[in-house]
């Protein structure tokens, strides 16, 4: 089995010269031709994650900077060293364990996406429950919007519009991760808590 994302995350934290990441690249390069094709990427990611075909296409587009349909070692190292805030697929992988249960809470009918009605219900509950706590901890909330991970100061319609990054009237898990990762990366010491 190829190296999983935990090994990739660990390598990206302490691998300044890229040696460990290059070893992982070689494992993922199934035919040892010096690049990772889409089919090799699908094989690996299907074993170690639950990314969809659409997510994998998005990853290829994000990582394959020279648009030759393959991921070369330099592109791979660049992608792995990039923080999750700069790579939505990386954020989906890194934040999955934290965000999937929260997404499922919003997705009341469990159809894989969040409708406005579902979003509005949970957003209202979170506003009622968390706003007083956050105001007490942070003082004036309006000056702390960057540290408002659920956009509680926004009404449900405005927060939903921000979360629906594809503007299709629903929030997919990918939309949700993109929305939340912008906020998680701005929280103090989040990276330390996530890696524990």
Short mmCIF file of N, CA and C in Angstrom, two decimals:
data_model
loop_
_atom_site.label_atom_id
_atom_site.label_comp_id
_atom_site.label_asym_id
_atom_site.label_seq_id
_atom_site.Cartn_x
_atom_site.Cartn_y
_atom_site.Cartn_z
N UNK A 1 0.85 -1.18 0.00
CA UNK A 1 0.00 0.00 0.00
C UNK A 1 0.89 1.24 0.00
N UNK A 2 0.56 2.21 -0.85
CA UNK A 2 1.38 3.42 -0.92
C UNK A 2 1.29 4.24 0.36
N UNK A 3 2.27 5.11 0.53
CA UNK A 3 2.28 5.99 1.70
C UNK A 3 0.99 6.80 1.72
N UNK A 4 0.38 6.86 2.89
CA UNK A 4 -0.87 7.59 3.05
C UNK A 4 -0.64 9.05 3.33
N UNK A 5 -1.73 9.77 3.50
CA UNK A 5 -1.64 11.21 3.70
C UNK A 5 -1.02 11.56 5.05
N UNK A 6 -1.12 10.68 6.04
CA UNK A 6 -0.44 10.96 7.32
C UNK A 6 1.06 11.02 7.11
N UNK A 7 1.59 10.09 6.30
CA UNK A 7 3.03 10.10 6.01
C UNK A 7 3.40 11.36 5.22
N UNK A 8 2.54 11.75 4.30
CA UNK A 8 2.78 12.96 3.51
C UNK A 8 2.77 14.19 4.42
N UNK A 9 1.78 14.27 5.32
CA UNK A 9 1.71 15.41 6.23
C UNK A 9 2.95 15.48 7.11
N UNK A 10 3.38 14.34 7.65
CA UNK A 10 4.57 14.32 8.51
C UNK A 10 5.81 14.75 7.71
N UNK A 11 5.92 14.24 6.48
CA UNK A 11 7.08 14.60 5.66
C UNK A 11 7.09 16.10 5.37
N UNK A 12 5.92 16.68 5.13
CA UNK A 12 5.88 18.11 4.80
C UNK A 12 6.25 18.98 5.99
N UNK A 13 6.08 18.47 7.21
CA UNK A 13 6.39 19.26 8.41
C UNK A 13 7.89 19.33 8.69
N UNK A 14 8.62 18.26 8.38
CA UNK A 14 10.02 18.22 8.81
C UNK A 14 11.00 17.85 7.70
N UNK A 15 10.60 17.99 6.46
CA UNK A 15 11.42 17.55 5.33
C UNK A 15 11.85 18.75 4.50
N UNK A 16 12.81 19.53 5.03
CA UNK A 16 13.20 20.77 4.38
C UNK A 16 13.80 20.57 3.00
N UNK A 17 14.54 19.49 2.78
CA UNK A 17 15.15 19.28 1.47
C UNK A 17 14.27 18.45 0.54
N UNK A 18 13.13 17.98 1.01
CA UNK A 18 12.21 17.24 0.16
C UNK A 18 12.54 15.77 -0.02
N UNK A 19 13.54 15.26 0.70
CA UNK A 19 13.96 13.87 0.53
C UNK A 19 12.82 12.88 0.80
N UNK A 20 12.16 13.02 1.94
CA UNK A 20 11.07 12.10 2.29
C UNK A 20 9.90 12.22 1.31
N UNK A 21 9.60 13.44 0.90
CA UNK A 21 8.51 13.66 -0.05
C UNK A 21 8.85 13.00 -1.39
N UNK A 22 10.10 13.08 -1.80
CA UNK A 22 10.52 12.45 -3.06
C UNK A 22 10.41 10.93 -2.97
N UNK A 23 10.67 10.37 -1.79
CA UNK A 23 10.49 8.92 -1.61
C UNK A 23 9.01 8.55 -1.76
N UNK A 24 8.13 9.37 -1.20
CA UNK A 24 6.69 9.13 -1.33
C UNK A 24 6.29 9.26 -2.79
N UNK A 25 6.84 10.27 -3.49
CA UNK A 25 6.57 10.44 -4.91
C UNK A 25 6.91 9.16 -5.67
N UNK A 26 8.07 8.58 -5.38
CA UNK A 26 8.49 7.35 -6.06
C UNK A 26 7.51 6.21 -5.81
N UNK A 27 6.97 6.13 -4.59
CA UNK A 27 5.97 5.10 -4.29
C UNK A 27 4.70 5.32 -5.11
N UNK A 28 4.29 6.57 -5.24
CA UNK A 28 3.06 6.87 -5.97
C UNK A 28 3.24 6.74 -7.48
N UNK A 29 4.47 6.88 -7.96
CA UNK A 29 4.79 6.73 -9.38
C UNK A 29 4.88 5.24 -9.71
N UNK A 30 3.73 4.63 -9.94
CA UNK A 30 3.62 3.17 -10.07
C UNK A 30 4.50 2.55 -11.15
N UNK A 31 4.68 3.22 -12.29
CA UNK A 31 5.49 2.63 -13.36
C UNK A 31 6.90 3.20 -13.41
N UNK A 32 7.29 3.98 -12.41
CA UNK A 32 8.65 4.53 -12.26
C UNK A 32 9.13 5.31 -13.48
N UNK A 33 8.21 6.06 -14.12
CA UNK A 33 8.62 6.85 -15.28
C UNK A 33 8.98 8.29 -14.91
N UNK A 34 9.00 8.61 -13.62
CA UNK A 34 9.38 9.95 -13.19
C UNK A 34 8.24 10.93 -13.10
N UNK A 35 7.02 10.44 -13.27
CA UNK A 35 5.86 11.32 -13.13
C UNK A 35 4.67 10.49 -12.63
N UNK A 36 3.69 11.17 -12.09
CA UNK A 36 2.47 10.51 -11.61
C UNK A 36 1.36 10.86 -12.60
N UNK A 37 0.85 9.84 -13.26
CA UNK A 37 -0.26 10.06 -14.19
C UNK A 37 -1.56 10.14 -13.41
N UNK A 38 -2.61 10.54 -14.09
CA UNK A 38 -3.92 10.62 -13.43
C UNK A 38 -4.33 9.23 -12.93
N UNK A 39 -4.09 8.20 -13.72
CA UNK A 39 -4.49 6.84 -13.30
C UNK A 39 -3.69 6.39 -12.07
N UNK A 40 -2.41 6.74 -11.99
CA UNK A 40 -1.62 6.41 -10.80
C UNK A 40 -2.14 7.18 -9.60
N UNK A 41 -2.49 8.44 -9.80
CA UNK A 41 -3.04 9.25 -8.72
C UNK A 41 -4.36 8.68 -8.23
N UNK A 42 -5.23 8.27 -9.16
CA UNK A 42 -6.52 7.66 -8.79
C UNK A 42 -6.28 6.41 -7.96
N UNK A 43 -5.37 5.56 -8.40
CA UNK A 43 -5.08 4.30 -7.69
C UNK A 43 -4.68 4.58 -6.25
N UNK A 44 -3.77 5.52 -6.06
CA UNK A 44 -3.27 5.83 -4.71
C UNK A 44 -4.36 6.48 -3.87
N UNK A 45 -5.00 7.50 -4.41
CA UNK A 45 -5.97 8.25 -3.62
C UNK A 45 -7.22 7.43 -3.28
N UNK A 46 -7.58 6.51 -4.13
CA UNK A 46 -8.73 5.63 -3.81
C UNK A 46 -8.39 4.71 -2.64
N UNK A 47 -7.10 4.36 -2.50
CA UNK A 47 -6.68 3.50 -1.39
C UNK A 47 -6.59 4.26 -0.07
N UNK A 48 -6.20 5.54 -0.13
CA UNK A 48 -5.91 6.25 1.11
C UNK A 48 -6.90 7.35 1.46
N UNK A 49 -7.89 7.62 0.61
CA UNK A 49 -8.85 8.69 0.89
C UNK A 49 -10.19 8.37 0.25
N UNK A 50 -11.15 9.24 0.48
CA UNK A 50 -12.44 9.07 -0.17
C UNK A 50 -12.72 10.21 -1.15
N UNK A 51 -11.65 10.72 -1.78
CA UNK A 51 -11.82 11.76 -2.78
C UNK A 51 -12.58 11.21 -3.98
N UNK A 52 -13.43 12.03 -4.55
CA UNK A 52 -14.21 11.63 -5.71
C UNK A 52 -13.39 11.86 -6.98
N UNK A 53 -13.90 11.36 -8.10
CA UNK A 53 -13.25 11.60 -9.40
C UNK A 53 -13.14 13.10 -9.66
N UNK A 54 -14.18 13.84 -9.31
CA UNK A 54 -14.19 15.29 -9.51
C UNK A 54 -13.10 15.95 -8.66
N UNK A 55 -12.92 15.47 -7.42
CA UNK A 55 -11.87 15.99 -6.55
C UNK A 55 -10.49 15.70 -7.13
N UNK A 56 -10.34 14.51 -7.69
CA UNK A 56 -9.05 14.13 -8.28
C UNK A 56 -8.76 14.97 -9.51
N UNK A 57 -9.78 15.24 -10.32
CA UNK A 57 -9.60 16.14 -11.47
C UNK A 57 -9.16 17.52 -10.99
N UNK A 58 -9.78 17.99 -9.92
CA UNK A 58 -9.42 19.29 -9.37
C UNK A 58 -7.98 19.28 -8.86
N UNK A 59 -7.58 18.19 -8.23
CA UNK A 59 -6.21 18.05 -7.75
C UNK A 59 -5.23 18.09 -8.92
N UNK A 60 -5.51 17.33 -9.98
CA UNK A 60 -4.62 17.32 -11.14
C UNK A 60 -4.46 18.74 -11.69
N UNK A 61 -5.57 19.45 -11.80
CA UNK A 61 -5.52 20.83 -12.33
C UNK A 61 -4.71 21.73 -11.40
N UNK A 62 -4.86 21.53 -10.10
CA UNK A 62 -4.16 22.35 -9.11
C UNK A 62 -2.66 22.08 -9.10
N UNK A 63 -2.27 20.82 -9.24
CA UNK A 63 -0.87 20.43 -9.07
C UNK A 63 -0.08 20.47 -10.38
N UNK A 64 -0.72 20.09 -11.48
CA UNK A 64 -0.04 19.99 -12.78
C UNK A 64 0.13 21.38 -13.38
N UNK A 65 1.14 22.09 -12.90
CA UNK A 65 1.35 23.49 -13.28
C UNK A 65 1.71 23.67 -14.75
N UNK A 66 2.40 22.70 -15.35
CA UNK A 66 2.78 22.85 -16.76
C UNK A 66 1.74 22.24 -17.71
N UNK A 67 0.65 21.74 -17.15
CA UNK A 67 -0.51 21.25 -17.92
C UNK A 67 -0.16 20.15 -18.92
N UNK A 68 0.73 19.24 -18.53
CA UNK A 68 1.08 18.15 -19.44
C UNK A 68 0.35 16.85 -19.09
N UNK A 69 -0.56 16.92 -18.13
CA UNK A 69 -1.36 15.74 -17.77
C UNK A 69 -0.66 14.80 -16.80
N UNK A 70 0.48 15.21 -16.30
CA UNK A 70 1.24 14.40 -15.34
C UNK A 70 1.75 15.30 -14.22
N UNK A 71 2.03 14.68 -13.08
CA UNK A 71 2.61 15.42 -11.96
C UNK A 71 4.08 15.03 -11.84
N UNK A 72 4.96 16.00 -12.09
CA UNK A 72 6.38 15.76 -11.94
C UNK A 72 6.78 15.94 -10.48
N UNK A 73 7.96 15.50 -10.14
CA UNK A 73 8.43 15.51 -8.76
C UNK A 73 8.43 16.93 -8.17
N UNK A 74 8.86 17.93 -8.94
CA UNK A 74 8.88 19.30 -8.42
C UNK A 74 7.47 19.81 -8.14
N UNK A 75 6.52 19.46 -9.00
CA UNK A 75 5.13 19.86 -8.78
C UNK A 75 4.57 19.17 -7.53
N UNK A 76 4.93 17.91 -7.35
CA UNK A 76 4.48 17.13 -6.20
C UNK A 76 5.02 17.72 -4.90
N UNK A 77 6.31 18.01 -4.87
CA UNK A 77 6.94 18.59 -3.68
C UNK A 77 6.31 19.94 -3.37
N UNK A 78 6.10 20.76 -4.40
CA UNK A 78 5.47 22.07 -4.21
C UNK A 78 4.07 21.91 -3.61
N UNK A 79 3.30 20.96 -4.12
CA UNK A 79 1.94 20.74 -3.61
C UNK A 79 1.97 20.28 -2.16
N UNK A 80 2.84 19.33 -1.84
CA UNK A 80 2.88 18.79 -0.48
C UNK A 80 3.36 19.86 0.52
N UNK A 81 4.27 20.70 0.12
CA UNK A 81 4.80 21.73 1.02
C UNK A 81 3.83 22.91 1.19
N UNK A 82 2.85 23.02 0.29
CA UNK A 82 1.88 24.11 0.36
C UNK A 82 0.95 23.91 1.55
N UNK A 83 0.64 24.98 2.28
CA UNK A 83 -0.29 24.83 3.41
C UNK A 83 -1.71 24.56 2.91
N UNK A 84 -2.56 23.92 3.72
CA UNK A 84 -3.93 23.61 3.29
C UNK A 84 -4.71 24.83 2.82
N UNK A 85 -4.41 26.01 3.34
CA UNK A 85 -5.13 27.21 2.91
C UNK A 85 -4.83 27.56 1.45
N UNK A 86 -3.76 27.01 0.90
CA UNK A 86 -3.39 27.29 -0.49
C UNK A 86 -3.74 26.13 -1.43
N UNK A 87 -4.32 25.06 -0.89
CA UNK A 87 -4.67 23.89 -1.68
C UNK A 87 -5.96 23.29 -1.14
N UNK A 88 -7.04 23.42 -1.90
CA UNK A 88 -8.32 22.93 -1.40
C UNK A 88 -8.34 21.41 -1.24
N UNK A 89 -7.71 20.70 -2.14
CA UNK A 89 -7.68 19.24 -2.01
C UNK A 89 -6.86 18.86 -0.78
N UNK A 90 -5.75 19.54 -0.57
CA UNK A 90 -4.93 19.29 0.62
C UNK A 90 -5.74 19.59 1.88
N UNK A 91 -6.53 20.67 1.85
CA UNK A 91 -7.38 21.01 3.00
C UNK A 91 -8.41 19.91 3.24
N UNK A 92 -8.99 19.37 2.16
CA UNK A 92 -9.97 18.29 2.31
C UNK A 92 -9.35 17.08 2.99
N UNK A 93 -8.12 16.79 2.63
CA UNK A 93 -7.44 15.64 3.22
C UNK A 93 -7.04 15.94 4.66
N UNK A 94 -6.41 17.10 4.88
CA UNK A 94 -5.91 17.44 6.21
C UNK A 94 -7.02 17.66 7.23
N UNK A 95 -8.10 18.29 6.81
CA UNK A 95 -9.17 18.67 7.74
C UNK A 95 -10.33 17.67 7.77
N UNK A 96 -10.25 16.62 6.98
CA UNK A 96 -11.37 15.69 6.85
C UNK A 96 -11.86 15.17 8.20
N UNK A 97 -10.97 14.70 9.03
CA UNK A 97 -11.38 14.12 10.32
C UNK A 97 -12.05 15.13 11.23
N UNK A 98 -11.68 16.39 11.09
CA UNK A 98 -12.26 17.44 11.92
C UNK A 98 -13.58 17.92 11.32
N UNK A 99 -13.62 18.09 10.01
CA UNK A 99 -14.76 18.74 9.38
C UNK A 99 -15.88 17.80 8.94
N UNK A 100 -15.60 16.54 8.69
CA UNK A 100 -16.66 15.63 8.23
C UNK A 100 -17.79 15.52 9.25
N UNK A 101 -17.52 15.32 10.54
CA UNK A 101 -18.64 15.26 11.50
C UNK A 101 -19.44 16.57 11.56
N UNK A 102 -18.76 17.70 11.43
CA UNK A 102 -19.46 18.97 11.44
C UNK A 102 -20.32 19.12 10.18
N UNK A 103 -19.78 18.74 9.04
CA UNK A 103 -20.55 18.76 7.80
C UNK A 103 -21.79 17.88 7.92
N UNK A 104 -21.61 16.70 8.49
CA UNK A 104 -22.74 15.78 8.66
C UNK A 104 -23.81 16.35 9.58
N UNK A 105 -23.40 17.16 10.55
CA UNK A 105 -24.36 17.83 11.42
C UNK A 105 -25.22 18.81 10.61
N UNK A 106 -24.59 19.56 9.73
CA UNK A 106 -25.33 20.49 8.87
C UNK A 106 -26.21 19.72 7.87
N UNK A 107 -25.67 18.65 7.32
CA UNK A 107 -26.37 17.87 6.28
C UNK A 107 -27.42 16.98 6.95
N UNK A 108 -28.52 17.58 7.35
CA UNK A 108 -29.53 16.90 8.17
C UNK A 108 -30.16 15.70 7.46
N UNK A 109 -30.35 15.77 6.14
CA UNK A 109 -30.97 14.64 5.44
C UNK A 109 -29.95 13.65 4.87
N UNK A 110 -28.68 13.90 5.13
CA UNK A 110 -27.57 12.99 4.76
C UNK A 110 -27.53 12.66 3.27
N UNK A 111 -27.77 13.69 2.43
CA UNK A 111 -27.71 13.46 0.99
C UNK A 111 -26.37 13.90 0.38
N UNK A 112 -25.44 14.34 1.22
CA UNK A 112 -24.11 14.71 0.74
C UNK A 112 -23.94 16.18 0.41
N UNK A 113 -24.98 16.97 0.62
CA UNK A 113 -24.85 18.41 0.44
C UNK A 113 -25.78 19.13 1.42
N UNK A 114 -25.48 20.38 1.66
CA UNK A 114 -26.23 21.17 2.63
C UNK A 114 -27.10 22.17 1.87
N UNK A 115 -28.40 22.06 2.08
CA UNK A 115 -29.33 23.02 1.48
C UNK A 115 -29.34 24.30 2.33
N UNK A 116 -29.94 25.35 1.80
CA UNK A 116 -30.04 26.59 2.57
C UNK A 116 -30.84 26.36 3.86
N UNK A 117 -31.92 25.62 3.78
CA UNK A 117 -32.75 25.37 4.97
C UNK A 117 -31.95 24.65 6.06
N UNK A 118 -31.17 23.64 5.67
CA UNK A 118 -30.34 22.91 6.63
C UNK A 118 -29.30 23.86 7.23
N UNK A 119 -28.68 24.64 6.37
CA UNK A 119 -27.64 25.57 6.82
C UNK A 119 -28.23 26.59 7.79
N UNK A 120 -29.37 27.14 7.42
CA UNK A 120 -30.02 28.16 8.23
C UNK A 120 -30.35 27.63 9.63
N UNK A 121 -30.82 26.39 9.71
CA UNK A 121 -31.17 25.79 11.00
C UNK A 121 -29.95 25.68 11.91
N UNK A 122 -28.87 25.12 11.40
CA UNK A 122 -27.67 24.92 12.23
C UNK A 122 -26.99 26.26 12.51
N UNK A 123 -26.97 27.14 11.53
CA UNK A 123 -26.36 28.46 11.72
C UNK A 123 -27.07 29.21 12.86
N UNK A 124 -28.39 29.14 12.87
CA UNK A 124 -29.16 29.79 13.94
C UNK A 124 -28.85 29.19 15.30
N UNK A 125 -28.74 27.86 15.36
CA UNK A 125 -28.39 27.20 16.63
C UNK A 125 -27.00 27.63 17.11
N UNK A 126 -26.05 27.67 16.18
CA UNK A 126 -24.69 28.06 16.54
C UNK A 126 -24.64 29.53 16.98
N UNK A 127 -25.38 30.39 16.28
CA UNK A 127 -25.41 31.80 16.68
C UNK A 127 -25.93 31.93 18.10
N UNK A 128 -27.03 31.25 18.40
CA UNK A 128 -27.64 31.33 19.72
C UNK A 128 -26.71 30.80 20.80
N UNK A 129 -26.03 29.71 20.49
CA UNK A 129 -25.20 29.04 21.47
C UNK A 129 -23.81 29.66 21.63
N UNK A 130 -23.15 29.95 20.52
CA UNK A 130 -21.74 30.33 20.58
C UNK A 130 -21.47 31.84 20.62
N UNK A 131 -22.34 32.64 20.06
CA UNK A 131 -22.07 34.08 20.02
C UNK A 131 -21.80 34.67 21.40
N UNK A 132 -22.63 34.37 22.41
CA UNK A 132 -22.32 34.95 23.74
C UNK A 132 -20.95 34.50 24.29
N UNK A 133 -20.57 33.26 24.02
CA UNK A 133 -19.28 32.75 24.49
C UNK A 133 -18.14 33.46 23.78
N UNK A 134 -18.25 33.58 22.44
CA UNK A 134 -17.21 34.25 21.67
C UNK A 134 -17.11 35.73 22.03
N UNK A 135 -18.24 36.36 22.26
CA UNK A 135 -18.21 37.77 22.65
C UNK A 135 -17.50 37.94 23.99
N UNK A 136 -17.74 37.04 24.90
CA UNK A 136 -17.09 37.11 26.20
C UNK A 136 -15.59 36.91 26.07
N UNK A 137 -15.18 35.93 25.23
CA UNK A 137 -13.76 35.63 25.07
C UNK A 137 -13.03 36.69 24.27
N UNK A 138 -13.69 37.24 23.23
CA UNK A 138 -12.98 38.13 22.31
C UNK A 138 -13.36 39.59 22.46
N UNK A 139 -14.27 39.90 23.31
CA UNK A 139 -14.70 41.30 23.44
C UNK A 139 -15.60 41.67 22.29
N UNK A 140 -15.24 42.70 21.58
CA UNK A 140 -16.05 43.19 20.46
C UNK A 140 -15.92 42.26 19.26
N UNK A 141 -16.96 41.45 19.00
CA UNK A 141 -16.94 40.47 17.91
C UNK A 141 -16.76 41.12 16.54
N UNK A 142 -17.29 42.30 16.32
CA UNK A 142 -17.22 42.91 14.99
C UNK A 142 -15.79 43.17 14.58
N UNK A 143 -14.91 43.36 15.54
CA UNK A 143 -13.50 43.58 15.20
C UNK A 143 -12.75 42.27 15.05
N UNK A 144 -13.42 41.15 15.27
CA UNK A 144 -12.76 39.84 15.23
C UNK A 144 -13.36 38.91 14.19
N UNK A 145 -13.87 39.44 13.08
CA UNK A 145 -14.54 38.59 12.10
C UNK A 145 -13.61 37.53 11.52
N UNK A 146 -12.31 37.80 11.44
CA UNK A 146 -11.41 36.80 10.89
C UNK A 146 -11.30 35.58 11.80
N UNK A 147 -11.62 35.75 13.07
CA UNK A 147 -11.59 34.63 14.01
C UNK A 147 -13.00 34.14 14.33
N UNK A 148 -13.91 34.29 13.41
CA UNK A 148 -15.29 33.86 13.54
C UNK A 148 -15.48 32.65 12.62
N UNK A 149 -15.09 31.45 13.07
CA UNK A 149 -15.03 30.31 12.17
C UNK A 149 -16.35 29.91 11.53
N UNK A 150 -17.46 30.28 12.11
CA UNK A 150 -18.76 29.90 11.54
C UNK A 150 -19.49 31.09 10.94
N UNK A 151 -18.81 32.22 10.78
CA UNK A 151 -19.45 33.43 10.28
C UNK A 151 -20.70 33.76 11.07
N UNK A 152 -20.61 33.68 12.38
CA UNK A 152 -21.77 33.88 13.25
C UNK A 152 -22.28 35.31 13.22
N UNK A 153 -21.43 36.25 12.88
CA UNK A 153 -21.88 37.64 12.81
C UNK A 153 -22.65 37.92 11.53
N UNK A 154 -22.60 37.01 10.57
CA UNK A 154 -23.36 37.14 9.34
C UNK A 154 -24.72 36.46 9.51
N UNK A 155 -25.73 37.00 8.84
CA UNK A 155 -27.00 36.28 8.86
C UNK A 155 -26.84 35.01 8.02
N UNK A 156 -27.77 34.09 8.16
CA UNK A 156 -27.65 32.78 7.51
C UNK A 156 -27.52 32.91 6.00
N UNK A 157 -28.24 33.85 5.40
CA UNK A 157 -28.20 34.01 3.95
C UNK A 157 -26.80 34.43 3.48
N UNK A 158 -26.21 35.40 4.17
CA UNK A 158 -24.87 35.88 3.80
C UNK A 158 -23.81 34.80 4.06
N UNK A 159 -23.92 34.09 5.18
CA UNK A 159 -22.96 33.03 5.49
C UNK A 159 -23.08 31.89 4.49
N UNK A 160 -24.31 31.54 4.11
CA UNK A 160 -24.52 30.47 3.13
C UNK A 160 -23.91 30.87 1.79
N UNK A 161 -24.09 32.11 1.40
CA UNK A 161 -23.52 32.59 0.14
C UNK A 161 -22.00 32.46 0.15
N UNK A 162 -21.40 32.76 1.28
CA UNK A 162 -19.94 32.62 1.39
C UNK A 162 -19.52 31.15 1.36
N UNK A 163 -20.31 30.28 2.01
CA UNK A 163 -19.97 28.85 2.07
C UNK A 163 -20.21 28.15 0.73
N UNK A 164 -21.19 28.60 -0.04
CA UNK A 164 -21.51 27.99 -1.33
C UNK A 164 -20.53 28.52 -2.38
N UNK A 165 -19.31 28.02 -2.33
CA UNK A 165 -18.24 28.56 -3.16
C UNK A 165 -18.44 28.31 -4.64
N UNK A 166 -19.28 27.32 -4.99
CA UNK A 166 -19.55 27.04 -6.41
C UNK A 166 -20.82 27.72 -6.89
N UNK A 167 -21.51 28.42 -5.99
CA UNK A 167 -22.73 29.17 -6.32
C UNK A 167 -23.80 28.31 -7.01
N UNK A 168 -23.97 27.08 -6.52
CA UNK A 168 -24.98 26.21 -7.12
C UNK A 168 -26.19 25.99 -6.21
N UNK A 169 -26.27 26.76 -5.12
CA UNK A 169 -27.42 26.66 -4.23
C UNK A 169 -27.33 25.56 -3.19
N UNK A 170 -26.19 24.87 -3.16
CA UNK A 170 -25.94 23.82 -2.17
C UNK A 170 -24.49 23.92 -1.73
N UNK A 171 -24.22 23.44 -0.53
CA UNK A 171 -22.85 23.42 -0.03
C UNK A 171 -22.39 21.96 -0.02
N UNK A 172 -21.48 21.63 -0.92
CA UNK A 172 -20.90 20.28 -0.96
C UNK A 172 -19.82 20.18 0.13
N UNK A 173 -19.32 18.98 0.36
CA UNK A 173 -18.25 18.84 1.34
C UNK A 173 -17.03 19.66 0.91
N UNK A 174 -16.74 19.68 -0.38
CA UNK A 174 -15.62 20.46 -0.88
C UNK A 174 -15.85 21.95 -0.60
N UNK A 175 -17.07 22.46 -0.88
CA UNK A 175 -17.39 23.86 -0.56
C UNK A 175 -17.20 24.12 0.93
N UNK A 176 -17.69 23.20 1.75
CA UNK A 176 -17.64 23.34 3.20
C UNK A 176 -16.19 23.42 3.68
N UNK A 177 -15.35 22.54 3.16
CA UNK A 177 -13.93 22.53 3.54
C UNK A 177 -13.27 23.83 3.11
N UNK A 178 -13.57 24.29 1.90
CA UNK A 178 -12.98 25.53 1.42
C UNK A 178 -13.38 26.70 2.32
N UNK A 179 -14.67 26.76 2.66
CA UNK A 179 -15.18 27.81 3.53
C UNK A 179 -14.53 27.74 4.91
N UNK A 180 -14.53 26.57 5.51
CA UNK A 180 -13.99 26.42 6.86
C UNK A 180 -12.47 26.57 6.91
N UNK A 181 -11.77 26.10 5.89
CA UNK A 181 -10.30 26.16 5.94
C UNK A 181 -9.82 27.61 5.95
N UNK A 182 -10.56 28.51 5.32
CA UNK A 182 -10.19 29.92 5.38
C UNK A 182 -10.20 30.41 6.82
N UNK A 183 -11.15 29.93 7.59
CA UNK A 183 -11.28 30.35 8.98
C UNK A 183 -10.33 29.58 9.90
N UNK A 184 -10.19 28.29 9.67
CA UNK A 184 -9.34 27.47 10.54
C UNK A 184 -7.90 27.93 10.49
N UNK A 185 -7.43 28.28 9.30
CA UNK A 185 -6.04 28.71 9.18
C UNK A 185 -5.78 30.04 9.86
N UNK A 186 -6.85 30.83 10.10
CA UNK A 186 -6.66 32.12 10.76
C UNK A 186 -6.73 32.01 12.28
N UNK A 187 -7.17 30.86 12.79
CA UNK A 187 -7.27 30.70 14.24
C UNK A 187 -5.89 30.50 14.85
N UNK A 188 -5.60 31.14 15.96
CA UNK A 188 -4.29 30.97 16.59
C UNK A 188 -4.09 29.52 17.03
N UNK A 189 -2.92 29.00 16.74
CA UNK A 189 -2.51 27.66 17.17
C UNK A 189 -3.38 26.54 16.63
N UNK A 190 -4.18 26.77 15.57
CA UNK A 190 -5.00 25.68 15.05
C UNK A 190 -4.14 24.54 14.54
N UNK A 191 -3.07 24.86 13.84
CA UNK A 191 -2.23 23.80 13.29
C UNK A 191 -1.69 22.91 14.39
N UNK A 192 -1.33 23.49 15.53
CA UNK A 192 -0.83 22.68 16.64
C UNK A 192 -1.91 21.76 17.17
N UNK A 193 -3.15 22.25 17.29
CA UNK A 193 -4.25 21.42 17.81
C UNK A 193 -4.61 20.34 16.83
N UNK A 194 -4.57 20.61 15.50
CA UNK A 194 -4.97 19.65 14.49
C UNK A 194 -4.02 18.48 14.43
N UNK A 195 -2.74 18.72 14.68
CA UNK A 195 -1.76 17.64 14.55
C UNK A 195 -1.68 16.76 15.79
N UNK A 196 -2.31 17.15 16.89
CA UNK A 196 -2.28 16.34 18.11
C UNK A 196 -3.13 15.09 17.97
#
